[in-house]
Coordinates of N, CA and C in Angstrom, one line a residue:
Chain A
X1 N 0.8 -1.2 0.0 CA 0.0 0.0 0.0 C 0.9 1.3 0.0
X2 N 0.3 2.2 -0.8 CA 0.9 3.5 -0.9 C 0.7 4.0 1.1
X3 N 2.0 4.8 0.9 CA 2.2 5.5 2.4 C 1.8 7.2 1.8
X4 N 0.9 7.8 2.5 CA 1.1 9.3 2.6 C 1.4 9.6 3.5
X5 N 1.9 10.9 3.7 CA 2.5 12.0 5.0 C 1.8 13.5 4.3
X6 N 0.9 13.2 5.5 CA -0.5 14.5 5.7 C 0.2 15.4 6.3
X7 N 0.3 16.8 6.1 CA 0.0 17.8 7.2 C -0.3 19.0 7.1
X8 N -0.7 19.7 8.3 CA -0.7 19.5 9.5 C -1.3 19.1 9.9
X9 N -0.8 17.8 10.9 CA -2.3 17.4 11.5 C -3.6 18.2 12.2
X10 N -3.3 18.9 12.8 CA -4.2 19.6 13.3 C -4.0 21.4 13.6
X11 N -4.8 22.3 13.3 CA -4.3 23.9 13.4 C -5.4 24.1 13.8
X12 N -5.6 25.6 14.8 CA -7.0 26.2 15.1 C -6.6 27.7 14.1
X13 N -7.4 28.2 13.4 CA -7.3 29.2 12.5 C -8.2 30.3 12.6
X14 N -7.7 31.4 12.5 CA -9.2 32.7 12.6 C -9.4 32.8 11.4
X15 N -11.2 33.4 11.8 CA -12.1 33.1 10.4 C -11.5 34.5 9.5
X16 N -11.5 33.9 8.4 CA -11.0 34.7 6.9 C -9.4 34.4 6.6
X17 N -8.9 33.8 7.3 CA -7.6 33.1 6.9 C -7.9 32.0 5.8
X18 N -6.6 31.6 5.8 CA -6.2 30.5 4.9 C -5.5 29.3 5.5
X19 N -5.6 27.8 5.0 CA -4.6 27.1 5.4 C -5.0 26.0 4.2
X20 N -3.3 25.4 4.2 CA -2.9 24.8 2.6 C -2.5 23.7 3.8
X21 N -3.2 22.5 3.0 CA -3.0 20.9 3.3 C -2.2 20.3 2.6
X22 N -1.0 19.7 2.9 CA -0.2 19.4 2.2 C -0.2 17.6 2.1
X23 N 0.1 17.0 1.0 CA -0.2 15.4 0.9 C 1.0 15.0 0.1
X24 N 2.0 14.2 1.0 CA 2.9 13.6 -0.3 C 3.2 12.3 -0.1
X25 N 2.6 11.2 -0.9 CA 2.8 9.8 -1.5 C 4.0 9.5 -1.8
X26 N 4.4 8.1 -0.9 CA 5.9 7.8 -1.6 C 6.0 7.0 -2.8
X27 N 4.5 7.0 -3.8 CA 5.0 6.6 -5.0 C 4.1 7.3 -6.0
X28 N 4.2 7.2 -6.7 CA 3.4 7.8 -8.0 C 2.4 7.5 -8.2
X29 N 1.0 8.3 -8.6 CA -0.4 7.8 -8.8 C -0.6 9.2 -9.3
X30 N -1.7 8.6 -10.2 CA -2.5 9.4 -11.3 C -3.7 10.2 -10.7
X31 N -4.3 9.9 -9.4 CA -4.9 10.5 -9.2 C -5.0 11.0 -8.0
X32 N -5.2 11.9 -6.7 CA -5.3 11.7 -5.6 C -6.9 12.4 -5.1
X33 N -7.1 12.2 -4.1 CA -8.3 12.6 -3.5 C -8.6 13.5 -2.3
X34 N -9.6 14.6 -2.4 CA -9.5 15.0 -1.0 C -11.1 14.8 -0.4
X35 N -11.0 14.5 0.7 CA -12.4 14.4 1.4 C -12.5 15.3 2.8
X36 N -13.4 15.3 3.2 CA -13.8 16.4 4.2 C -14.4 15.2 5.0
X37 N -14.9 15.7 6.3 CA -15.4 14.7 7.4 C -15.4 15.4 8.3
X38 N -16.8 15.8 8.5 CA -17.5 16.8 9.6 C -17.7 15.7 10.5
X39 N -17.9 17.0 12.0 CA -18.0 15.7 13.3 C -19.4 15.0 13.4
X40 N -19.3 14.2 13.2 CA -20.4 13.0 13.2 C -20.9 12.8 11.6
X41 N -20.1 12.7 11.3 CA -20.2 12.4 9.6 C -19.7 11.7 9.1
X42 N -20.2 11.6 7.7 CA -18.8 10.6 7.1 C -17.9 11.2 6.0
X43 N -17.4 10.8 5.3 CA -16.7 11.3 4.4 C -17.2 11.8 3.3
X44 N -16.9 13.5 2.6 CA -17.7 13.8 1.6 C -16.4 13.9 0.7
X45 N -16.4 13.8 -0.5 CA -15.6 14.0 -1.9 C -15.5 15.5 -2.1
X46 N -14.1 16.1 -1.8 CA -14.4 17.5 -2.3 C -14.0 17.5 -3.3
X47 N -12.9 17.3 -3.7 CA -12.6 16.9 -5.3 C -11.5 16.0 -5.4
X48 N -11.2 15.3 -6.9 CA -10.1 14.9 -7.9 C -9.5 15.2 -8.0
X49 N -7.7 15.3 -7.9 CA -6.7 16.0 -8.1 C -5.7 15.1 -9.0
X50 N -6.2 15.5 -10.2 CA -4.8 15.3 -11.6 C -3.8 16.0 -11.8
X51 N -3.0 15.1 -11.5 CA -1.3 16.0 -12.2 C -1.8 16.4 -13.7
X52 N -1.0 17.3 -14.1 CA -0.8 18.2 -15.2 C -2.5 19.0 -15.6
X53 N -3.9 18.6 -14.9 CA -4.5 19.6 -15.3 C -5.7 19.6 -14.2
X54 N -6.8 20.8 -14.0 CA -7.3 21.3 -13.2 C -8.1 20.2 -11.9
X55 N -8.3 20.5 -11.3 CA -9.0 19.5 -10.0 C -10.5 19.2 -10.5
X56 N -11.0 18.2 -10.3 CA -12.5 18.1 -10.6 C -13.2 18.4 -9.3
X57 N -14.3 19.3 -9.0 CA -14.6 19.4 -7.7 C -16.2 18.6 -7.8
X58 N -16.4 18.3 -6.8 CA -17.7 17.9 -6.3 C -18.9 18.6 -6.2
X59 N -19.9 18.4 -6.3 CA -21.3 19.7 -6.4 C -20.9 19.9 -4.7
X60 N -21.3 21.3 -4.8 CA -21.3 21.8 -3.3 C -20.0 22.6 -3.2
X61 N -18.9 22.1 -4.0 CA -17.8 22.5 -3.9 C -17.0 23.4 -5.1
X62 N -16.0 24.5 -4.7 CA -16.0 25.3 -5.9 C -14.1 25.5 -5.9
X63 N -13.3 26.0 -6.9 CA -12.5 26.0 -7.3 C -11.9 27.1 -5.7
X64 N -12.8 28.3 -6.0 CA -12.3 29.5 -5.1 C -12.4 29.1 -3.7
X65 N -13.4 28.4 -3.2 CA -12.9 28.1 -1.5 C -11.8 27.3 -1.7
X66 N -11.9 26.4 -2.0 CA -10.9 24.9 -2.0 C -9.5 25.1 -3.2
X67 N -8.8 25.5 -3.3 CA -8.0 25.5 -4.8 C -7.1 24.5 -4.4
X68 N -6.5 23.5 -4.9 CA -5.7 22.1 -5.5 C -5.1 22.5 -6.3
X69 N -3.6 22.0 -5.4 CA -2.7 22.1 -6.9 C -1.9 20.5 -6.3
X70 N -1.6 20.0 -7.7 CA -0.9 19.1 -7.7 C 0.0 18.8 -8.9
X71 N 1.5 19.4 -8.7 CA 2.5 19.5 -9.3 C 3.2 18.5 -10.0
X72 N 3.0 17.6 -9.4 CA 3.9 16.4 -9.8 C 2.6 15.0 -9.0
X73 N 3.2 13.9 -9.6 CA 2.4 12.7 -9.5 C 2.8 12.0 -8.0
X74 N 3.7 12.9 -7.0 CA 3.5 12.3 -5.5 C 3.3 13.6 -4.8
X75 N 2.6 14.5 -5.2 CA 2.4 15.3 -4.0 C 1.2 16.5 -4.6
X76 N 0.3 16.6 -3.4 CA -1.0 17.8 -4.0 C -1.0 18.6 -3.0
X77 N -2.1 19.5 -2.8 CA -2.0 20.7 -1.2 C -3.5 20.8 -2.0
X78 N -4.4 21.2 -0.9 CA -5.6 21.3 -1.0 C -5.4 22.9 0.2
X79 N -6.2 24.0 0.0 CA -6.0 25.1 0.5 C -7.9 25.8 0.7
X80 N -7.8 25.6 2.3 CA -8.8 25.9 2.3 C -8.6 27.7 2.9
X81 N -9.5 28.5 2.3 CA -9.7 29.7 2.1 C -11.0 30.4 2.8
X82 N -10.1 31.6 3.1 CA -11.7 32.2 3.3 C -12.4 31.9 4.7
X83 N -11.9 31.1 5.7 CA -12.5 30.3 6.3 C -13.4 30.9 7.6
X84 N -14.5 30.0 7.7 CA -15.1 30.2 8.5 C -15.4 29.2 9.5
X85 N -16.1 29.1 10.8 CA -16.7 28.0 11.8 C -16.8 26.9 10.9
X86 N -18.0 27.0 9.8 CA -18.5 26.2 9.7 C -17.4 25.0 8.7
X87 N -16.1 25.6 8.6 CA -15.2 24.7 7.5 C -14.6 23.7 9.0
X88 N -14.6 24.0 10.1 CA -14.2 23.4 11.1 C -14.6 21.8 11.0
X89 N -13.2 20.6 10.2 CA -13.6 19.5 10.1 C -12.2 19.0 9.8
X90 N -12.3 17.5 9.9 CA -11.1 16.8 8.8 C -11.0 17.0 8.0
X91 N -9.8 17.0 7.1 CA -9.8 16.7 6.0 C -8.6 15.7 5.6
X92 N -9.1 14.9 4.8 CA -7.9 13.7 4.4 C -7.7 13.5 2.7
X93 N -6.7 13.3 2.3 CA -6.2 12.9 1.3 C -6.1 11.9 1.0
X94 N -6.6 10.8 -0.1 CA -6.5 9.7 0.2 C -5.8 9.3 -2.0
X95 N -5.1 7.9 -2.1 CA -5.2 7.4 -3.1 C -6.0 6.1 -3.2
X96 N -5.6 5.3 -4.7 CA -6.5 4.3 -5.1 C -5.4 3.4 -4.4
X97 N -5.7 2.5 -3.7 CA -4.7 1.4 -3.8 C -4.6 0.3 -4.3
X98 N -3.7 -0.3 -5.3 CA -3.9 -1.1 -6.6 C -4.3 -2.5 -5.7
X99 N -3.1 -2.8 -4.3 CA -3.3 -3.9 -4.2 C -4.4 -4.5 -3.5
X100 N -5.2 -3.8 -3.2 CA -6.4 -3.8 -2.2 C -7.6 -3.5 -3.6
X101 N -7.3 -2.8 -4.1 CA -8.3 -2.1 -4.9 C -9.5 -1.0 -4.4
X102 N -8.6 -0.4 -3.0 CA -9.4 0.6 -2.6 C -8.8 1.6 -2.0
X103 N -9.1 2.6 -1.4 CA -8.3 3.9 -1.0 C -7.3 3.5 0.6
X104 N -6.3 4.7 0.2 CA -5.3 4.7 1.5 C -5.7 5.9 1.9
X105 N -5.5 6.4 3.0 CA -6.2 7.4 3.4 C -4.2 7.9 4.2
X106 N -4.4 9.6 4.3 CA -3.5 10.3 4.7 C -4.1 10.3 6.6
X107 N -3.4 10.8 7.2 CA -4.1 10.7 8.6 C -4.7 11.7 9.2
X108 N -4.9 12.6 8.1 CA -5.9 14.0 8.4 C -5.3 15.1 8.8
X109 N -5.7 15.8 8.5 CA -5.8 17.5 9.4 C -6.6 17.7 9.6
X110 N -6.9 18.0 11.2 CA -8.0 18.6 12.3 C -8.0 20.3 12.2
X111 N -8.7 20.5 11.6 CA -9.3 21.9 11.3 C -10.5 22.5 12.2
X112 N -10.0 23.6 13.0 CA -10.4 23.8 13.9 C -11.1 25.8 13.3
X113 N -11.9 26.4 13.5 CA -12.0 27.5 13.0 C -12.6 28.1 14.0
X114 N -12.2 29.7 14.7 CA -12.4 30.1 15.5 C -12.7 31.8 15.1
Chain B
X1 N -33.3 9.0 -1.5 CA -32.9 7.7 -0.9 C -31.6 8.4 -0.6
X2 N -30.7 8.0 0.6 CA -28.7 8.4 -0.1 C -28.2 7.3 -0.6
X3 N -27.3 7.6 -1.0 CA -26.8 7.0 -2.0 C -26.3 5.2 -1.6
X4 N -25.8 5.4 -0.1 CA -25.1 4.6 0.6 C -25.5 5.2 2.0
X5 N -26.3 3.9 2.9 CA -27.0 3.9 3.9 C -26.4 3.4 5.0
X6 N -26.5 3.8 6.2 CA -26.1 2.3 7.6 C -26.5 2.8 8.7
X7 N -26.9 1.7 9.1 CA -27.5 2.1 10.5 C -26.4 2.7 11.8
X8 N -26.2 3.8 12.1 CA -25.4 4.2 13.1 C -25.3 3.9 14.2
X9 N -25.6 3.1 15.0 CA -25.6 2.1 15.8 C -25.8 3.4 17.5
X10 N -25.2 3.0 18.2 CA -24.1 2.0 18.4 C -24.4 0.6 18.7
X11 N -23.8 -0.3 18.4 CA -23.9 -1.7 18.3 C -23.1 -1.7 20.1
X12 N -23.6 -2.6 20.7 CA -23.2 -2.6 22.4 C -23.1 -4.3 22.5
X13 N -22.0 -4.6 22.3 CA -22.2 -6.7 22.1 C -21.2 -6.7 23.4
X14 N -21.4 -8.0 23.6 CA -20.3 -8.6 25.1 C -19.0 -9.2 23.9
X15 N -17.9 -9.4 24.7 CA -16.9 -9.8 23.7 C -17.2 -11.6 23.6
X16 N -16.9 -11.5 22.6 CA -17.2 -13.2 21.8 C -18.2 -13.2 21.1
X17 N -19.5 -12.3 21.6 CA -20.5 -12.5 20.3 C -20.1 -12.3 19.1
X18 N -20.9 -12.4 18.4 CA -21.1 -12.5 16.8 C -22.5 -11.2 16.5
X19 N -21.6 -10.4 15.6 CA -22.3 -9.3 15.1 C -22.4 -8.8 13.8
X20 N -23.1 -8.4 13.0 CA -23.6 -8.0 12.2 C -23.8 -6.6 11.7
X21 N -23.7 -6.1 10.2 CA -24.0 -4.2 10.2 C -24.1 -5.0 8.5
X22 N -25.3 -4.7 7.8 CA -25.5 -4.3 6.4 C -25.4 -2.7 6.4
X23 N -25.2 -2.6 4.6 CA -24.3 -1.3 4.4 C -25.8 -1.6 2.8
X24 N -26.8 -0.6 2.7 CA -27.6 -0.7 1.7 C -27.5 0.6 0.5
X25 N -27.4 0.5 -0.6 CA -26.5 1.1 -2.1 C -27.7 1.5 -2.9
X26 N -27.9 2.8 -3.5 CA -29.1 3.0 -4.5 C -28.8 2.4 -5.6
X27 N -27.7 2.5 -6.2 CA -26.8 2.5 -7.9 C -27.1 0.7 -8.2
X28 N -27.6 0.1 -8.3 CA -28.1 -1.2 -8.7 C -27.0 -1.3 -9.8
X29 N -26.0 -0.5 -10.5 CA -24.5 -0.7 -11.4 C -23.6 -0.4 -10.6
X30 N -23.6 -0.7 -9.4 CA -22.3 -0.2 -8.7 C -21.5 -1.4 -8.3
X31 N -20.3 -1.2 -8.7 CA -19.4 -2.6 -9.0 C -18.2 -2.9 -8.1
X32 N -18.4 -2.3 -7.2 CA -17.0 -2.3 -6.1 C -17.4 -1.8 -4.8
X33 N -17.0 -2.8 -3.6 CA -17.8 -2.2 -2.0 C -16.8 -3.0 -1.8
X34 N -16.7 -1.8 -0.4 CA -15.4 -2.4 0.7 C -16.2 -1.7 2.1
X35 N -15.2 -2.6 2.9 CA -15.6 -2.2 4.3 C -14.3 -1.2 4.9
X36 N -14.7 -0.3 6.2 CA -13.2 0.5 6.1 C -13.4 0.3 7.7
X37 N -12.4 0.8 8.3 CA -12.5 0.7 9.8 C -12.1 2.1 10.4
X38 N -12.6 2.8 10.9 CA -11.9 4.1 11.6 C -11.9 4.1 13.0
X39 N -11.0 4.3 13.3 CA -10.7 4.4 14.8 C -11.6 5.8 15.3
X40 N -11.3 5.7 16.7 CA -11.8 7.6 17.0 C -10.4 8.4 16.6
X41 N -10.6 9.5 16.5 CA -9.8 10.5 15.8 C -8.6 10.1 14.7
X42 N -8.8 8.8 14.0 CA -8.0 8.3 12.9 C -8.7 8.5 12.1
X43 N -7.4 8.2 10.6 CA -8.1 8.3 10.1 C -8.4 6.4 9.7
X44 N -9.5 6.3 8.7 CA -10.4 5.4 8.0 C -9.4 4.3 7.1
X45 N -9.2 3.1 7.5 CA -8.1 2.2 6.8 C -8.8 0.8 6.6
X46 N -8.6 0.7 5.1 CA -9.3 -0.5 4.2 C -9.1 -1.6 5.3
X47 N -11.0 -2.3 5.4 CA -10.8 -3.6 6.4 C -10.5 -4.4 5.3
X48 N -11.9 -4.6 4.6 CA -11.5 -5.4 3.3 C -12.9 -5.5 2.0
X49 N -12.3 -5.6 0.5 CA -13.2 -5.6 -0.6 C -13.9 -6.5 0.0
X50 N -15.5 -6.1 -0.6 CA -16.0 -7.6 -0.6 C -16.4 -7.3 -1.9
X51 N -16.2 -9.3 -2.2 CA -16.4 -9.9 -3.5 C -17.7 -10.4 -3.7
X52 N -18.2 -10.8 -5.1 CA -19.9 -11.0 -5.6 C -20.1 -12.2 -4.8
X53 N -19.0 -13.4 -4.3 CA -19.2 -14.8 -4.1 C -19.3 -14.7 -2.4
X54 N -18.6 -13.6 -2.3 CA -18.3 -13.3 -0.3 C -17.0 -13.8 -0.2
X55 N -16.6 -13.1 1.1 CA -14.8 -13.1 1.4 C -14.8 -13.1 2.8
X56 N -13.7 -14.0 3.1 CA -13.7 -14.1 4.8 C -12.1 -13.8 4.8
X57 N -12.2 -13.0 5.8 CA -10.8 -12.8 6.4 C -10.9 -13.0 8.1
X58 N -10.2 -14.4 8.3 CA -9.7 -14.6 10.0 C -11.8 -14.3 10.3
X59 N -11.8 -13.6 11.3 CA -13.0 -13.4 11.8 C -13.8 -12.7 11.0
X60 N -13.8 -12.2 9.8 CA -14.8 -10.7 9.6 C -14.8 -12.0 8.1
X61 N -16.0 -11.7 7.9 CA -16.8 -12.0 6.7 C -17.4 -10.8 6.1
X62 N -17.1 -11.0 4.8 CA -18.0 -9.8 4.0 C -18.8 -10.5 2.4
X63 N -20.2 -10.2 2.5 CA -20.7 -10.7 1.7 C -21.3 -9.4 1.0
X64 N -21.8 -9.3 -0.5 CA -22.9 -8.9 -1.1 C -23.9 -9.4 -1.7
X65 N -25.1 -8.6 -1.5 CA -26.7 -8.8 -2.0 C -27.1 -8.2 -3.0
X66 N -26.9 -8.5 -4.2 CA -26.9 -7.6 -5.1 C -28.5 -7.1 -5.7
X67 N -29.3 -8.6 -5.5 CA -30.8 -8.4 -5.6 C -31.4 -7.2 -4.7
X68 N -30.8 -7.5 -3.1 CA -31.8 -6.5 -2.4 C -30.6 -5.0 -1.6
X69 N -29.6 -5.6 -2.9 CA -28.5 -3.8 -3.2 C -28.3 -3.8 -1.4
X70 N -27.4 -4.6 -1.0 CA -26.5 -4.2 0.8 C -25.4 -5.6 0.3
X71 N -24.4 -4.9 1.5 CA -23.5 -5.3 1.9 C -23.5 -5.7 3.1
X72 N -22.9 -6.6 3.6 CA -22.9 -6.9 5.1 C -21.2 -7.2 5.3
X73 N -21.4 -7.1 7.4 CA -19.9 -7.8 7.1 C -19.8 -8.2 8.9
X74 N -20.0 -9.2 8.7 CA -20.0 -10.3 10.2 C -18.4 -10.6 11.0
X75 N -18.6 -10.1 12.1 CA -17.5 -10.1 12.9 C -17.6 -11.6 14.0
X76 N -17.1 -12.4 14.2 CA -17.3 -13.4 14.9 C -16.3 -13.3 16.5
X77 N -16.8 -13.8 17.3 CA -16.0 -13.8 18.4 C -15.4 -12.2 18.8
X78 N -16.1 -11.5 18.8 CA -15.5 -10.0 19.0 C -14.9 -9.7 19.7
X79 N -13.7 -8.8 20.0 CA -12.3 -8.4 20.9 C -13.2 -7.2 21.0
X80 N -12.4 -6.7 22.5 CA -12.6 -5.3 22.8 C -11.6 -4.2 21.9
X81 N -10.7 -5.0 21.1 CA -9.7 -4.4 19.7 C -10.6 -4.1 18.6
X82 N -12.2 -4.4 18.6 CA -13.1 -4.4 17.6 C -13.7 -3.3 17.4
X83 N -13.7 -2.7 18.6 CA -14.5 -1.3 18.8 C -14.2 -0.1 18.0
X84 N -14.5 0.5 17.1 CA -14.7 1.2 16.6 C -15.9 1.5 15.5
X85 N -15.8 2.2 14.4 CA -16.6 2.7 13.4 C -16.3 1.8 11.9
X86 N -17.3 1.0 12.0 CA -17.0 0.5 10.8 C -18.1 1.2 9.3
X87 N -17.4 2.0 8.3 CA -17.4 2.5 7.1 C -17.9 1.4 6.0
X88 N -18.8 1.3 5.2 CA -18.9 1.1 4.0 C -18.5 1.9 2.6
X89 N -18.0 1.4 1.7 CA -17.8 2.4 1.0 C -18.4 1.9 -0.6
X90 N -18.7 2.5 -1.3 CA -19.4 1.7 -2.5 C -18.8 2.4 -4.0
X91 N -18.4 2.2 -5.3 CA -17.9 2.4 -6.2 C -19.0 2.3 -7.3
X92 N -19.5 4.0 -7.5 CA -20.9 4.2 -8.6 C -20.0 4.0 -10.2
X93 N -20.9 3.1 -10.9 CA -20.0 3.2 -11.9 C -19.9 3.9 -12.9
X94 N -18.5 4.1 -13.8 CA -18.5 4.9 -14.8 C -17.5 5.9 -13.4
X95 N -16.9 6.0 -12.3 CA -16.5 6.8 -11.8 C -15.1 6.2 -10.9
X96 N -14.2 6.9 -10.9 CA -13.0 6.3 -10.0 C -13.4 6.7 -8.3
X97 N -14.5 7.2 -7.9 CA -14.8 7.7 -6.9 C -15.6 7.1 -6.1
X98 N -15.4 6.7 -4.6 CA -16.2 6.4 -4.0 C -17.1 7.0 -2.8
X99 N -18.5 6.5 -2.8 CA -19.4 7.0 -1.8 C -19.1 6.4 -0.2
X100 N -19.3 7.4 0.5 CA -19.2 6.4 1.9 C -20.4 6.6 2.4
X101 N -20.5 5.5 3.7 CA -21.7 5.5 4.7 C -21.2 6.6 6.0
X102 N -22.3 6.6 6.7 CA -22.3 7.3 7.6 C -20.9 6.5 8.8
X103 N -21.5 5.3 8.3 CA -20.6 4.3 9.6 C -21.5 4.0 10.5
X104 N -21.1 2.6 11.3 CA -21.9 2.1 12.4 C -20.8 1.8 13.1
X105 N -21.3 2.4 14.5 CA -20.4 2.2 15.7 C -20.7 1.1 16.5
X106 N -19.5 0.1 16.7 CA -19.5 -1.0 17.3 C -18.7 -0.8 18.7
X107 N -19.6 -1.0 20.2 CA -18.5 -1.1 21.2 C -18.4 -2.8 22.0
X108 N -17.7 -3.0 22.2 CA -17.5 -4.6 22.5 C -16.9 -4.4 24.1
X109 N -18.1 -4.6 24.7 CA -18.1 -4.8 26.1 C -17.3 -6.0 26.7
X110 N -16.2 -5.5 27.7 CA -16.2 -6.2 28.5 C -17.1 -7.4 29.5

């Protein structure tokens, strides 16, 4: 299984700031993922992150809160913006994993918004 | 309907029983379900695929129903190591993306 190294795991942030999630895979994959996970929730798809072209985002979700960049095929940053209370959740990065045939998950960032 | 359903339990078993959590799917073409396990404040890590025929690993069985669209996945002889949030996840097809469940919480009593 692919290994990720998520961070920061956890930050508390004042509302209208910014904070960039960083995700880097020790091997190469074509696609990576980011999900959100409010408390007492489960996991929502914010978007698709393809090397060399734009992020696919999820309904609900838009380019200008969330902007994804992912440079190269072992590493993306998902940047959440703007923020308010209500963005106060996980977020995790996850890939496909070939040998399982399902996702690896990064270990989150605890996003706290004050 | 959502898309991918489960009862949120919490499931409260003595250790050793034998327990049970179906995971029910709208997408009647959806071609990939796994079970995930998350701890409290971890994150969510593949228990295991289940397959059309059913798949056992050690204690945990995972089967699918494809007629009445759920997943299940049977824990036998339970540890108090069992306790957590068990995740379904389901794969709509035509997409590399997956839907998750709410989760159902399992505590395995002493």
């Amino acid at each position: 299984s692919a290994v990720i190294s998520q961070k920061p795991s956890r930050d508390i942030c004042q509302r209208g700031t910014s904070l960039t999630i960083q995700c880097q895979v020790d091997s190469q994959v074509t696609m990576m993922f980011w999900y959100r996970q409010q408390p007492g929730q489960s996991l929502t798809l914010i978007a698709t992150a393809n090397q060399g072209s734009e992020a696919t985002y999820e309904s609900g979700f838009v380019i200008d809160k969330f902007p994804i960049s992912r440079p190269n095929l072992t590493f993306s940053t998902l940047t959440v913006s703007n923020m308010s209370p209500e963005d106060s959740s996980i977020y995790l990065c996850s890939v496909a994993n070939r040998e399982l045939n399902g996702y690896t998950f990064g270990s989150g960032t605890r996003l706290t918004v004050v | 309907r959502k898309e991918v359903e489960q009862d949120p339990g919490p499931f409260n078993v003595p250790e050793g029983a034998t327990v049970a959590f179906n995971c029910t799917y709208s997408n009647s073409a959806s071609q990939s379900f796994f079970w995930y396990r998350q701890d409290c404040r971890k994150e969510p890590k593949l228990l295991m695929s289940v397959y059309s025929s059913g798949n056992e690993d050690g204690r945990f069985t995972a089967q699918l129903n494809r007629a009445s669209q759920y997943i299940s996945l049977l824990i036998r002889d339970s540890k108090l190591s069992d306790s957590a949030t068990y995740l379904c996840a389901v794969n709509p097809p035509g997409t590399y993306k997956y839907i998750f469940g709410t989760g159902t919480r399992l505590k395995v009593l002493a």
